[in-house]
Coordinates of C-alpha atoms and ligand atoms in Angstrom, one line a residue:
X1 CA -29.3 -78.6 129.7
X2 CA -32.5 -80.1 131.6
X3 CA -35.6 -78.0 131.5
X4 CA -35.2 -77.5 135.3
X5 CA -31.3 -75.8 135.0
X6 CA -33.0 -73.8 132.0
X7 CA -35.3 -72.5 134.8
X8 CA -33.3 -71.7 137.6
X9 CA -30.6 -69.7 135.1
X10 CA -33.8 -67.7 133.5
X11 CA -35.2 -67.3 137.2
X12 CA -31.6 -65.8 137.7
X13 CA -31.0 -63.4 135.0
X14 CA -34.9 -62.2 136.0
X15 CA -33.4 -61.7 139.3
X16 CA -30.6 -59.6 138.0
X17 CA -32.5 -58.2 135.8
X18 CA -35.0 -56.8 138.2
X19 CA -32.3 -56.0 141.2
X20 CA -30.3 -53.8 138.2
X21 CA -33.8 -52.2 137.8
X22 CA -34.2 -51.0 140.9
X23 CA -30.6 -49.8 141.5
X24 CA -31.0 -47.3 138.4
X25 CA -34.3 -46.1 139.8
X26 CA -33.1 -45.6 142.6
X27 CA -30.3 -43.4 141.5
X28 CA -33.0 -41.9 139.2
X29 CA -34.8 -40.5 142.1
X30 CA -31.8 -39.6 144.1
X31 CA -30.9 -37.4 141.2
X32 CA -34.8 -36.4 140.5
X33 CA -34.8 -35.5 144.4
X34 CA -32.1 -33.5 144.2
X35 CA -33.4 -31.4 141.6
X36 CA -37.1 -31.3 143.0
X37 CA -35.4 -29.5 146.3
X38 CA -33.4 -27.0 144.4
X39 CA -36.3 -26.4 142.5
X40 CA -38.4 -26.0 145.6
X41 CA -35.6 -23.6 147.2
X42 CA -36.0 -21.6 144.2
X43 CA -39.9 -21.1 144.4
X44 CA -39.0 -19.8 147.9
X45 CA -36.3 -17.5 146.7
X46 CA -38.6 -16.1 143.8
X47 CA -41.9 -16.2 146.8
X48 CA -39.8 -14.5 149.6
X49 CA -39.3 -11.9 146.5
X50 CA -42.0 -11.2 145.6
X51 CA -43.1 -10.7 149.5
X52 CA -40.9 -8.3 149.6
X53 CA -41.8 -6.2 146.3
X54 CA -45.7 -6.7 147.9
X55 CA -44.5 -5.6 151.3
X56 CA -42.6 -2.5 150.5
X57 CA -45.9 -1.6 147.8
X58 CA -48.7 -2.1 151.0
X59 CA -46.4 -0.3 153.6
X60 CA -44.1 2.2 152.2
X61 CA -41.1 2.1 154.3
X62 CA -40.5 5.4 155.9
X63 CA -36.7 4.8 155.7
X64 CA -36.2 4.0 152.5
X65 CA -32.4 3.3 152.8
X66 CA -33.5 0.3 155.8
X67 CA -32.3 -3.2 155.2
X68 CA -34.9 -5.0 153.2
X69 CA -37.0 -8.2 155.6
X70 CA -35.4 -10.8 154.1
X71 CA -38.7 -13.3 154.6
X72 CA -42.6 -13.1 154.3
X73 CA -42.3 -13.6 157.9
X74 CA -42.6 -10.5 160.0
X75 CA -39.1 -10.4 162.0
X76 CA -41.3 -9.9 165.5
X77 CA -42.7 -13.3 164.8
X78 CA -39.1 -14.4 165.2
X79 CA -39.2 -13.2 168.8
X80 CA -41.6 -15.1 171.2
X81 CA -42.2 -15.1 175.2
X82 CA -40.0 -17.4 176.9
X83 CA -42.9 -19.2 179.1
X84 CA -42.2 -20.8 182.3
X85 CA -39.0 -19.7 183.7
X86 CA -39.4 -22.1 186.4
X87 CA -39.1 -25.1 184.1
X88 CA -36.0 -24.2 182.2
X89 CA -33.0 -22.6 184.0
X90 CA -34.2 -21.1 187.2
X91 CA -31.3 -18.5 186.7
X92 CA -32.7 -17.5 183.0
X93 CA -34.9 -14.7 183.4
X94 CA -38.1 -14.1 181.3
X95 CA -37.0 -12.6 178.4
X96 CA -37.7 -12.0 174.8
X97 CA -35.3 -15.0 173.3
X98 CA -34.5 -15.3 169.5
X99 CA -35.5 -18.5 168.3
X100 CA -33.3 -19.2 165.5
X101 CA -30.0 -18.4 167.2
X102 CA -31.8 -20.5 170.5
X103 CA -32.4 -23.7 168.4
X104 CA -28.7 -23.4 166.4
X105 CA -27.1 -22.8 170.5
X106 CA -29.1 -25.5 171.8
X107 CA -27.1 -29.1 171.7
X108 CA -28.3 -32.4 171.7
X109 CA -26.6 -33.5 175.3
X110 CA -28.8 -30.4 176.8
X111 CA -29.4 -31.0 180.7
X112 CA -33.0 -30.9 181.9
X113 CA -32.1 -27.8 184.2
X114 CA -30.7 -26.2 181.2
X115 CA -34.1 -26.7 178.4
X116 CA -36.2 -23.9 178.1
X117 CA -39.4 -24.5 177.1
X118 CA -41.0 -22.3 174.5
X119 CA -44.8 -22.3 174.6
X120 CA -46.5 -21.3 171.4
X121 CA -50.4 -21.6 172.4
X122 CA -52.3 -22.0 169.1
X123 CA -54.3 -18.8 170.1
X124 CA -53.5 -16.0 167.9
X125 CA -50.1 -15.3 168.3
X126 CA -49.0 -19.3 167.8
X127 CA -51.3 -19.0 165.0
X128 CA -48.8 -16.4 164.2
X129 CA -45.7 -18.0 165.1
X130 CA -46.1 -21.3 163.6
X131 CA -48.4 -21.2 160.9
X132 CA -46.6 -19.3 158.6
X133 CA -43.4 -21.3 159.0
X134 CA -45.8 -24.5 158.3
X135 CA -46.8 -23.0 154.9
X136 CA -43.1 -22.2 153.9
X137 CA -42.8 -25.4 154.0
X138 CA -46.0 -25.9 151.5
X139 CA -44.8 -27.0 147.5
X140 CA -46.6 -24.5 145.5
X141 CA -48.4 -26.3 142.8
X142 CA -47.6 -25.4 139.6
X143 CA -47.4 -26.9 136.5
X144 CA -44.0 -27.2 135.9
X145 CA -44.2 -30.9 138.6
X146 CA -44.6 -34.2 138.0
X147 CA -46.3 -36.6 139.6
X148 CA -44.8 -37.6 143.1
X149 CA -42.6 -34.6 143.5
X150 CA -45.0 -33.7 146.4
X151 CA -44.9 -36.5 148.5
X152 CA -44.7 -40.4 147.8
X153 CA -45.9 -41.7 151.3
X154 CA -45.6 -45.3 152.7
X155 CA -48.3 -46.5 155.3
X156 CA -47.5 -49.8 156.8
X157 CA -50.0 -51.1 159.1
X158 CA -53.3 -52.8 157.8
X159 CA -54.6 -56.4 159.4
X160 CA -57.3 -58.7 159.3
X161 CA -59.1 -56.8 161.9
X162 CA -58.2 -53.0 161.0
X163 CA -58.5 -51.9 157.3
X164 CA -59.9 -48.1 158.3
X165 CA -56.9 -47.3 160.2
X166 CA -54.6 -47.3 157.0
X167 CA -57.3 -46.3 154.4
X168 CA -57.7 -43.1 157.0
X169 CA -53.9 -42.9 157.0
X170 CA -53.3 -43.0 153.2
X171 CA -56.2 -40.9 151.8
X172 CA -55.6 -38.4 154.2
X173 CA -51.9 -38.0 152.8
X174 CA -53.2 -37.7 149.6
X175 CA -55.7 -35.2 150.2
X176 CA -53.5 -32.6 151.9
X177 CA -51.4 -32.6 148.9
X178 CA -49.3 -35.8 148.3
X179 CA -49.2 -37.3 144.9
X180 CA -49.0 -41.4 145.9
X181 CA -50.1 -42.8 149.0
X182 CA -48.8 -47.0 149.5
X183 CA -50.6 -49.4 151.9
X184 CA -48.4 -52.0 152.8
X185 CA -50.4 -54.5 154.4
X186 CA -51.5 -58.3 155.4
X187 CA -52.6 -60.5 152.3
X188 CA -56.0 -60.6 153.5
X189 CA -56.5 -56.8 154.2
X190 CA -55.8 -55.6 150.7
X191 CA -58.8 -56.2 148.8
X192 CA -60.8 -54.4 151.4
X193 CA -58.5 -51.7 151.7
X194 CA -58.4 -51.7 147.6
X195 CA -62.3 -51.5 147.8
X196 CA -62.7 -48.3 149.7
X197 CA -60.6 -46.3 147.2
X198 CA -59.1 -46.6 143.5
X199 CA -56.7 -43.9 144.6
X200 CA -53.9 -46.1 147.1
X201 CA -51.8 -47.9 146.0
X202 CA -52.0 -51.8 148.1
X203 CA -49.4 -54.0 148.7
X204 CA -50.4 -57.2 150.0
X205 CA -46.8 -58.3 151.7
X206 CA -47.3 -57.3 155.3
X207 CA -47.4 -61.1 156.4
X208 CA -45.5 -62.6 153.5
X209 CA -42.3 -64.8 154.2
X210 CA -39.9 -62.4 152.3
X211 CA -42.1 -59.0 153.3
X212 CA -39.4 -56.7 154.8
X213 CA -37.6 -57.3 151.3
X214 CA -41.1 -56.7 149.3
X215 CA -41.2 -53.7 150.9
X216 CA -37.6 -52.6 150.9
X217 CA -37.5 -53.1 147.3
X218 CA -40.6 -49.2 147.4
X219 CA -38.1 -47.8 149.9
X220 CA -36.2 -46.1 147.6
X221 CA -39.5 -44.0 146.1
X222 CA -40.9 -42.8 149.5
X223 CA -40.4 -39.7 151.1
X224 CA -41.8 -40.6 154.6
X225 CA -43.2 -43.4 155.9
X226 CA -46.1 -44.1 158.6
X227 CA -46.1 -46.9 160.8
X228 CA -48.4 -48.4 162.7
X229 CA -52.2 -47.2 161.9
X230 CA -54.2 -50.6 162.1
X231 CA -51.2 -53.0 162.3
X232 CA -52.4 -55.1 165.1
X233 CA -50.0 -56.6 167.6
X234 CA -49.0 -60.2 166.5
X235 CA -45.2 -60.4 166.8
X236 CA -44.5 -61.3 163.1
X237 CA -46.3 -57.6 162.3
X238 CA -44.6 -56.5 164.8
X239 CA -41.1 -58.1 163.4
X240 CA -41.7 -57.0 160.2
X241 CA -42.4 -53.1 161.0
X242 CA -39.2 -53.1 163.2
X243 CA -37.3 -54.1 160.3
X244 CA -38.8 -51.5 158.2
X245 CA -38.3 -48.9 160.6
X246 CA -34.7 -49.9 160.5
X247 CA -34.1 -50.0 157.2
X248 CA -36.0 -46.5 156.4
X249 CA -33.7 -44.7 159.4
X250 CA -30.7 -46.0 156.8
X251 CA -32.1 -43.9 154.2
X252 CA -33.0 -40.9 156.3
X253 CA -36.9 -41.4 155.5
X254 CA -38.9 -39.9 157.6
X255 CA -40.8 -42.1 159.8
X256 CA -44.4 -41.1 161.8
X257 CA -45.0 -44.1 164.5
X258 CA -48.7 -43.8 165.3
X259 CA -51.0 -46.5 166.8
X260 CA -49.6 -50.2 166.9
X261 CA -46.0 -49.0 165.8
X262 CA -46.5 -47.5 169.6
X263 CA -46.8 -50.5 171.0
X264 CA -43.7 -52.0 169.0
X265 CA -41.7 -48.4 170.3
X266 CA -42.9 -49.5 174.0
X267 CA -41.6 -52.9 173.7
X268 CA -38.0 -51.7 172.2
X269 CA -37.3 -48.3 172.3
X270 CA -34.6 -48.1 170.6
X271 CA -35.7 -49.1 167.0
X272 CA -36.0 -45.4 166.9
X273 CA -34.9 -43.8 170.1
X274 CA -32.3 -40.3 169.0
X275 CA -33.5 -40.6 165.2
X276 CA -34.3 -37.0 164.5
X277 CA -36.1 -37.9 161.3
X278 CA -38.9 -40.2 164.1
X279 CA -42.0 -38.4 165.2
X280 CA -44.1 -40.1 167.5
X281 CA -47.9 -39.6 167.8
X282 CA -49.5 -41.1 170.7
X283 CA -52.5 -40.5 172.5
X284 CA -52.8 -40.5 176.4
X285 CA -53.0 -44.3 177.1
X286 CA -50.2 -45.0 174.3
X287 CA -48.1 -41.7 175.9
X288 CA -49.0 -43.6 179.3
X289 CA -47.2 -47.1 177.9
X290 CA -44.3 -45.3 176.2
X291 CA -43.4 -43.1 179.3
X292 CA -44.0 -45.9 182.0
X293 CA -41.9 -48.1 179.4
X294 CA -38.5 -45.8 179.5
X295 CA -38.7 -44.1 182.7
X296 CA -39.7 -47.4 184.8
X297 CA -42.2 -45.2 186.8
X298 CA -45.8 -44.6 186.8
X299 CA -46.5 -41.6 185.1
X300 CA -47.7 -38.7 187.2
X301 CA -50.3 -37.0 185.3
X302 CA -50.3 -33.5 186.6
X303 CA -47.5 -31.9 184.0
X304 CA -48.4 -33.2 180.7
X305 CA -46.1 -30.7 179.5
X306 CA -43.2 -32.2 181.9
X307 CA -43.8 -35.3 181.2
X308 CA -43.5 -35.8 177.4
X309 CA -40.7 -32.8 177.4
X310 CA -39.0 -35.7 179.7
X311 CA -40.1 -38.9 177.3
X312 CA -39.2 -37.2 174.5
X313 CA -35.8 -36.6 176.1
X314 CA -35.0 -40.3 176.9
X315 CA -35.5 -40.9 173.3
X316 CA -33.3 -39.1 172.3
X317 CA -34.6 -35.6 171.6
X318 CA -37.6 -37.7 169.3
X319 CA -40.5 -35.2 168.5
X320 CA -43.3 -36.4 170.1
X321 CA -47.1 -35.0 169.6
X322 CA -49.3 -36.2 172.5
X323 CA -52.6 -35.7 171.7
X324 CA -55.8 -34.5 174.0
X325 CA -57.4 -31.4 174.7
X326 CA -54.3 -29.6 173.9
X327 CA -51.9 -31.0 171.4
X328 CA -48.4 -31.1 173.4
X329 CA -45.2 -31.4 170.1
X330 CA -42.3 -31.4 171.6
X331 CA -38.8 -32.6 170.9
X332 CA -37.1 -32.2 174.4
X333 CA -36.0 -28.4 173.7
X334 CA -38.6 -26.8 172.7
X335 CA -42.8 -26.7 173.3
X336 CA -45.3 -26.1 170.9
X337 CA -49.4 -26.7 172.1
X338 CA -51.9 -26.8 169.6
X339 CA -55.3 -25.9 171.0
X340 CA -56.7 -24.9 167.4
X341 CA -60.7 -25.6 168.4
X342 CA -62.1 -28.7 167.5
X343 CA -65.3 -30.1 168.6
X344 CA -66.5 -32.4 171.6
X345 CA -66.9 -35.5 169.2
X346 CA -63.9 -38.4 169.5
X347 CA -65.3 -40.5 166.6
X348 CA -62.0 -43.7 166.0
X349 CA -59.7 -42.9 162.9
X350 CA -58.8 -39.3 164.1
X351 CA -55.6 -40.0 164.9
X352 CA -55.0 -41.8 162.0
X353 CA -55.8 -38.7 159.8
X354 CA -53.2 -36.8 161.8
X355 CA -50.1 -39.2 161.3
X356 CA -51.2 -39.8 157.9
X357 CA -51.6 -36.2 156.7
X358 CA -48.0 -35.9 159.0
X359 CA -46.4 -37.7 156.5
X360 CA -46.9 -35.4 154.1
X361 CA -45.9 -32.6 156.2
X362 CA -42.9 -34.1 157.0
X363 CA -41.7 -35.1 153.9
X364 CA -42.5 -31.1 153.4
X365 CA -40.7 -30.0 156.0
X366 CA -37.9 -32.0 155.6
X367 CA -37.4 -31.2 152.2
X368 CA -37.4 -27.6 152.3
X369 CA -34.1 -25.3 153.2
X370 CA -33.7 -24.7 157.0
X371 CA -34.3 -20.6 156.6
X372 CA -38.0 -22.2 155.2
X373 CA -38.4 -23.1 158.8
X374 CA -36.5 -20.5 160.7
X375 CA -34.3 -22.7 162.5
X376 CA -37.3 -24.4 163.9
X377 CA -37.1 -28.3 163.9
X378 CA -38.9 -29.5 160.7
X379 CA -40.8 -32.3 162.6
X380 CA -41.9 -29.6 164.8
X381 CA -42.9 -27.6 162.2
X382 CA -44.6 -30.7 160.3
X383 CA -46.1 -31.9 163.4
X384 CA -48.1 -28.2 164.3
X385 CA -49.3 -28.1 160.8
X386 CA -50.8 -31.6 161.4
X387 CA -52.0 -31.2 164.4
X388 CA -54.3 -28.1 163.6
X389 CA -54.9 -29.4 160.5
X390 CA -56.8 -32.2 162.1
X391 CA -58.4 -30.0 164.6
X392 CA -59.7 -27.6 161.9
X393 CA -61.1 -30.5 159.9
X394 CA -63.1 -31.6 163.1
X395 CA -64.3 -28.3 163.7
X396 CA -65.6 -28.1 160.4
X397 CA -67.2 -31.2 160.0
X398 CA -68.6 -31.5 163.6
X399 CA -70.3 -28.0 162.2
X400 CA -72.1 -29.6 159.4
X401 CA -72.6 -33.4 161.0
X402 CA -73.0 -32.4 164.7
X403 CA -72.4 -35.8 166.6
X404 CA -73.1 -37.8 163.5
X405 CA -69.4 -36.8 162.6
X406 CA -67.3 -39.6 161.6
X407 CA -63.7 -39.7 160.4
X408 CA -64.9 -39.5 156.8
X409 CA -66.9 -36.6 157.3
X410 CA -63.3 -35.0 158.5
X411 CA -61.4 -36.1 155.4
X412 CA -64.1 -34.6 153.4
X413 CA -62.7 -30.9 155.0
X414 CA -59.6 -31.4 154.5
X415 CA -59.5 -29.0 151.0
X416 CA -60.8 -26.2 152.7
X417 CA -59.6 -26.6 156.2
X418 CA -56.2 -26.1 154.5
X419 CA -57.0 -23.7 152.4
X420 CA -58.1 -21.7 155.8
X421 CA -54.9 -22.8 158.0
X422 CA -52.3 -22.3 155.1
X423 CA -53.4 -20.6 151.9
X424 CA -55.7 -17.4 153.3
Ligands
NAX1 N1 -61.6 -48.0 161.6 C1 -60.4 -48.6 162.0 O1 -59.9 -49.5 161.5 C2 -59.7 -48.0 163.2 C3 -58.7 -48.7 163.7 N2 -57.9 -48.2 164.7 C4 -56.8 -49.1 165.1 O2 -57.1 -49.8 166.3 C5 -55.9 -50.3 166.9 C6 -56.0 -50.1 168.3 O3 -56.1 -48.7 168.7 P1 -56.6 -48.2 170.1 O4 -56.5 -46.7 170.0 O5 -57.9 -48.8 170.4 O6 -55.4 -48.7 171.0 P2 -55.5 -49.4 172.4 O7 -55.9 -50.8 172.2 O8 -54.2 -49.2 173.0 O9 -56.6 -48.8 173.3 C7 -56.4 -47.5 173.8 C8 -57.7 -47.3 174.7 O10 -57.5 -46.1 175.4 C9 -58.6 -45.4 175.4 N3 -58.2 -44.0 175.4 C10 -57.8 -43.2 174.4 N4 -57.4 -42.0 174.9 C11 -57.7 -42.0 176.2 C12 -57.6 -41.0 177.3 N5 -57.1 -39.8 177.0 N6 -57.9 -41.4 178.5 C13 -58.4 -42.6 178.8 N7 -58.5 -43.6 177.8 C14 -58.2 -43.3 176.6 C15 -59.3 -45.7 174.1 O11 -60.7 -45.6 174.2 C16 -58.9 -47.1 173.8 O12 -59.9 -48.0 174.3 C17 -54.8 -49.5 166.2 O13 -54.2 -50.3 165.2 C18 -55.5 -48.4 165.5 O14 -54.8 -47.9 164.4 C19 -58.1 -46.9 165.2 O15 -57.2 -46.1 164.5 C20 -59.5 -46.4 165.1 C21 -60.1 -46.7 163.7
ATP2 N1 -60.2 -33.6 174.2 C1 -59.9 -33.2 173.0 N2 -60.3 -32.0 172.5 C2 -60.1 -31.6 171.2 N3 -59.4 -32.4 170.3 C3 -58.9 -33.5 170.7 C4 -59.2 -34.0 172.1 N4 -58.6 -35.3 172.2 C5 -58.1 -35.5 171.0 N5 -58.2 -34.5 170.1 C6 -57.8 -34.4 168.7 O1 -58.2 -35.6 168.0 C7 -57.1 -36.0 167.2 C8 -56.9 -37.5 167.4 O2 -56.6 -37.7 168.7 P1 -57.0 -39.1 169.4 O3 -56.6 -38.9 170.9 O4 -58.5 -39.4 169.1 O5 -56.1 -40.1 168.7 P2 -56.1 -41.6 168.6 O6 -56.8 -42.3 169.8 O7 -54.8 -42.1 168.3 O8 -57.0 -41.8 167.3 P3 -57.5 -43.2 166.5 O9 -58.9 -43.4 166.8 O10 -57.2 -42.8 165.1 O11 -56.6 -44.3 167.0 C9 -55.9 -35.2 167.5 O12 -55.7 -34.3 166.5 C10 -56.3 -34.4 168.7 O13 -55.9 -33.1 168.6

């Protein structure tokens, strides 16, 4: 046999080799993901327990014979102000509504006559609504994990011009608690990217002939997956991250479009219009695009509220967070705001701490049992606890750095901005 055929056979069998590989790890994981959720849903079990034994030992019940809470969550918090009448049925009158048997009645072909928003305002009581459903949805940390139960997380984006945006993206879902963040980017972005940081993981595939393939090969091992932060807009990016999108929807991977994967959503909405694992995070001039995009009319800017309920309605009931002075998370049906304080400074790579550390959150939220959450939408859930997250972090920093505050400075808070939001 000629040296060359000796070649191509060996090349081959490495082929085989390497494609068997990967199909037994990925059945490895499948079977190690399984476990790691009904390991989780016991933590929550023993948790809500213990809750309970705490509860009953801090307020002795005066009815001892009364049905035990079966949650940390106070019941009342269960119960929240239907806001705006006028917006949702005109015939619905305000009315204390019950949010899990509201989300379980409302349908996915819901009439805009027939949503009703629900308004949490991130004052005290959404502080109260929402942030203890967020940290049900926490992993405790003990030591009986590996590493990646808690999140492996997939950041595509990265280009000759923008290596922050992913580096924000990826650290940030490592510091709120993920085990391994990836950076799948251009050839020429990774060592720059590698430079800031021993801690990511960098793929330099992004703009490689076979790169949707490279990449396919880490789908299997990620938990959520955030596209967009510093991808630029050349169409073979572009290409690349649609086909990733695509493929990561097939597994049922969560997927945070932020950024550049914006203006990819703008130009074909439906690589991930009606996915209820997509959560979109634009800010006003990427909302702006994305609205003007499906709707085929300039926006009018005096119902934020309206308006993204609407957008996130054409896509198909897709959470959407638009950013600003108030956070606006919606997915069609329901209407959280965030307006956790923040500061006045608007330093780049904010945004890129939100979807990054949202990937995390997600993978959190989607992961856990649905009582964790109440009923609530996970993305919902993941999206609030992201949101104020990065507010909080601002807060702090812009405290210590004043209008020297940078995106860094942020990430540095993240420890004890979530230690304040979710573990006090
Ligand atoms: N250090 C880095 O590498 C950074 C890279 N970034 C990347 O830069 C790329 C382009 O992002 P851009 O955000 O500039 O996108 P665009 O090129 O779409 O620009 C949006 C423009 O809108 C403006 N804008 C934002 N909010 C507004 C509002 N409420 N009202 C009016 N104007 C508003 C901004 O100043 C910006 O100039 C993305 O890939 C992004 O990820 C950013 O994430 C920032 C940090
Ligand atoms: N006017 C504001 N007041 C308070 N917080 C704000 C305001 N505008 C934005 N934010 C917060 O800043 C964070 C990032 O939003 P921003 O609009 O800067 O995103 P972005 O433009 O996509 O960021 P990036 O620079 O990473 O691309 C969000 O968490 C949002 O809550």
């Amino acid at each position: 046999m000629s040296l060359e055929k000796l070649m191509e056979k060996f090349l081959e069998q490495s082929m085989e080799a390497e494609d068997n590989f990967y199909r037994l790890e990925e059945q490895r994981l499948q079977v190690e993901d399984k476990r790691r959720e009904e390991e989780h849903s016991r933590e929550l079990q023993m948790l809500q327990m213990l809750g309970q034994i705490f509860a009953s030992i801090r307020t002795p019940s005066p009815a001892p014979t009364a049905t035990p809470q079966p949650s940390f969550i106070p019941q009342t918090n269960l119960t929240v102000p239907l806001a705006r009448p006028s917006l949702g049925n005109r015939n619905h009158p305000p009315a204390l509504i019950d949010f899990a048997s509201h989300s379980q009645a409302a349908g996915p072909g819901l009439l805009m006559e027939e949503v009703i928003e629900r308004s949490f305002s991130l004052g005290t009581s959404g502080m109260d609504n929402v942030i203890p459903l967020v940290r049900n949805t926490i992993p405790p940390l003990t030591s009986k994990k590996h590493k990646g139960q808690d999140g492996r997380i997939g950041i595509i984006g990265g280009c000759q011009e923008y290596t922050g945006a992913p580096f924000f993206a990826a650290i940030s879902a490592l510091k709120v608690g993920a085990d391994l963040s990836h950076v799948f980017c251009t050839k020429d972005a990774a060592p720059v990217i590698k430079s800031y940081s021993p801690e990511l993981i960098v793929h330099p595939v992004l703009d490689s002939p076979n790169a949707v393939e490279e990449i396919e090969k880490w789908l299997p091992r990620l938990h959520s997956v955030v596209v967009g932060p510093g991808l630029g807009r050349e169409d073979m990016l572009l290409k690349n991250a649609k086909e990733i999108v695509e493929r990561s929807k097939l597994r049922g991977i969560p997927v945070i479009i932020d950024a550049d994967g914006l203006w990819l959503v703008a130009k074909e909405p439906s690589v991930i219009q009606g996915y209820q694992r997509g959560i979109l995070t634009p800010n006003f001039m990427e909302f702006t695009r994305l609205y003007e995009a499906m709707h085929h009319e300039p926006l009018d800017s005096s119902d934020h509220k309206r308006s993204a309920q609407q957008l996130s309605i054409a896509l198909g009931h897709l959470t959407l967070v638009l950013k600003g002075e108030e956070d606006i998370i919606t997915d069609g049906k329901n209407i959280l705001t965030c307006s956790q304080e923040g500061s006045g400074r608007r330093c780049g790579g904010q945004g890129d701490l939100l979807s990054g550390s949202l990937g995390a959150f997600a993978h959190w939220a989607f992961s856990s049992p649905s009582d964790a959450t109440k009923g609530m939408n996970p993305s919902l859930v993941a999206a609030f606890g992201a949101t104020s997250l990065t507010r909080q972090c601002n807060r702090q920093a812009f405290h210590k750095h004043g209008r020297s505050t940078t995106t860094s400075d942020m990430i540095q808070e993240i420890n004890s901005a979530f230690k304040k939001l979710f573990e006090s």
